[in-house]
Amino acid sequence: MKLSRKETLKIIRGKTAKPITSGVDRATPVAAPSTKIKNAQTFTTVCPYCAVGCGQIISVINGKIVNIEGDPEHPINQGSLCTKGNALYQIAYNDRRLTTVLYRAPGSDRWQKKSWDWALSRITRRIKDTRDKNWTETEADGTAVVSGVEPPKQQSQQFIVNRTEAIACLGGAALDNEECYLYSKLARALGIVYLEHQARI
Ligand code: SF4
C-alpha cells in the first residue's frame, strides 16, 4: 500500500497519541490498586525509611495489615523495594519493636522505662543548659581598617554571632522535605551551626 506523506503523519500521530492520552488518564483519581489477596482492601503509601520515596501498596483485612509490597504503578520504584522497604510490615507488627522510652542513667547497667513527657522535658532541659553554658554572643574579626593612620592598620572589631558550638544536629533520611525544613529552622533558631544530614554525608 502506498501512503502519502499526510497519511503517514496521521498514522504516526495516531500511534503516539495513545500513550500521551493514557498518561493524562492516569493523572485522574484511580481506584485502589488491585491485590492478589482475597477480601483485602488496598491503600497506597510511601515508604517512610529513606528519601528515595518508594511507593507501596498496603493490604488490609478487618483493620489488620496483612501485606505490604511495592507499587508497580509508582514512577520511582515501579514495584521494586529494597530489603528495608520489604520488611516494612514489621514496623506495624513486631514484638521486639521498642514502643517506650528507655533510659540508662550514667554509670548504671540497666535500662528504665520512661514516659515520652519525661524524655521531652529532659532533652529540652539538656539543650537549654548546654546552650546557655556554651553561648558565643560576639566574635572578634581582625579585618577592620583604622582610618586616618599611615601606614593603614588593622584593628579587631566585634561582630554579633549568637551561636553555640557545643550542640550538633544530624538529620536522617527518614525525614521528608518539610520535616528537614522545620528541623533546620529549629537548629538555627537555637544558634546551632553544626547542622548536617546523613544522606549528604
Ligand atoms: S528504604 Fe528502600 S524501599 Fe524504602 S524508600 Fe528507601 S529505597 Fe525505597
mmCIF file of N, CA and C in Angstrom, residues 16 35 40 87 98 116 124 127 150 167 172 186:
data_model
loop_
_atom_site.group_PDB
_atom_site.id
_atom_site.type_symbol
_atom_site.label_atom_id
_atom_site.label_comp_id
_atom_site.label_asym_id
_atom_site.label_seq_id
_atom_site.Cartn_x
_atom_site.Cartn_y
_atom_site.Cartn_z
ATOM 1 N N THR A 16 1.334 7.755 18.475
ATOM 2 C CA THR A 16 1.935 8.421 19.635
ATOM 3 C C THR A 16 0.873 9.017 20.539
ATOM 4 N N THR A 35 -5.269 -6.310 44.252
ATOM 5 C CA THR A 35 -4.399 -7.104 45.109
ATOM 6 C C THR A 35 -4.611 -8.573 44.826
ATOM 7 N N ALA A 40 -9.040 -8.449 50.651
ATOM 8 C CA ALA A 40 -8.222 -7.378 51.247
ATOM 9 C C ALA A 40 -8.587 -6.030 50.631
ATOM 10 N N ALA A 87 10.607 -5.093 54.398
ATOM 11 C CA ALA A 87 10.360 -5.527 55.781
ATOM 12 C C ALA A 87 9.462 -4.535 56.527
ATOM 13 N N LEU A 98 10.703 -1.440 69.919
ATOM 14 C CA LEU A 98 10.594 -0.609 71.119
ATOM 15 C C LEU A 98 9.434 0.359 70.955
ATOM 16 N N TRP A 116 7.150 9.535 77.508
ATOM 17 C CA TRP A 116 7.585 10.494 76.471
ATOM 18 C C TRP A 116 7.695 11.896 77.058
ATOM 19 N N THR A 124 14.829 18.831 76.500
ATOM 20 C CA THR A 124 14.720 20.295 76.444
ATOM 21 C C THR A 124 15.645 20.954 77.471
ATOM 22 N N ILE A 127 19.323 20.627 76.397
ATOM 23 C CA ILE A 127 19.653 21.543 75.291
ATOM 24 C C ILE A 127 19.826 22.964 75.831
ATOM 25 N N GLU A 150 48.692 56.194 59.015
ATOM 26 C CA GLU A 150 49.660 55.805 57.965
ATOM 27 C C GLU A 150 50.820 55.072 58.598
ATOM 28 N N ILE A 167 26.570 22.034 70.486
ATOM 29 C CA ILE A 167 25.497 21.109 70.084
ATOM 30 C C ILE A 167 25.586 20.896 68.579
ATOM 31 N N GLY A 172 18.170 12.720 59.484
ATOM 32 C CA GLY A 172 18.227 11.384 58.885
ATOM 33 C C GLY A 172 17.399 11.328 57.617
ATOM 34 N N LEU A 186 14.608 25.089 63.497
ATOM 35 C CA LEU A 186 14.757 24.979 64.950
ATOM 36 C C LEU A 186 16.229 25.072 65.327
#
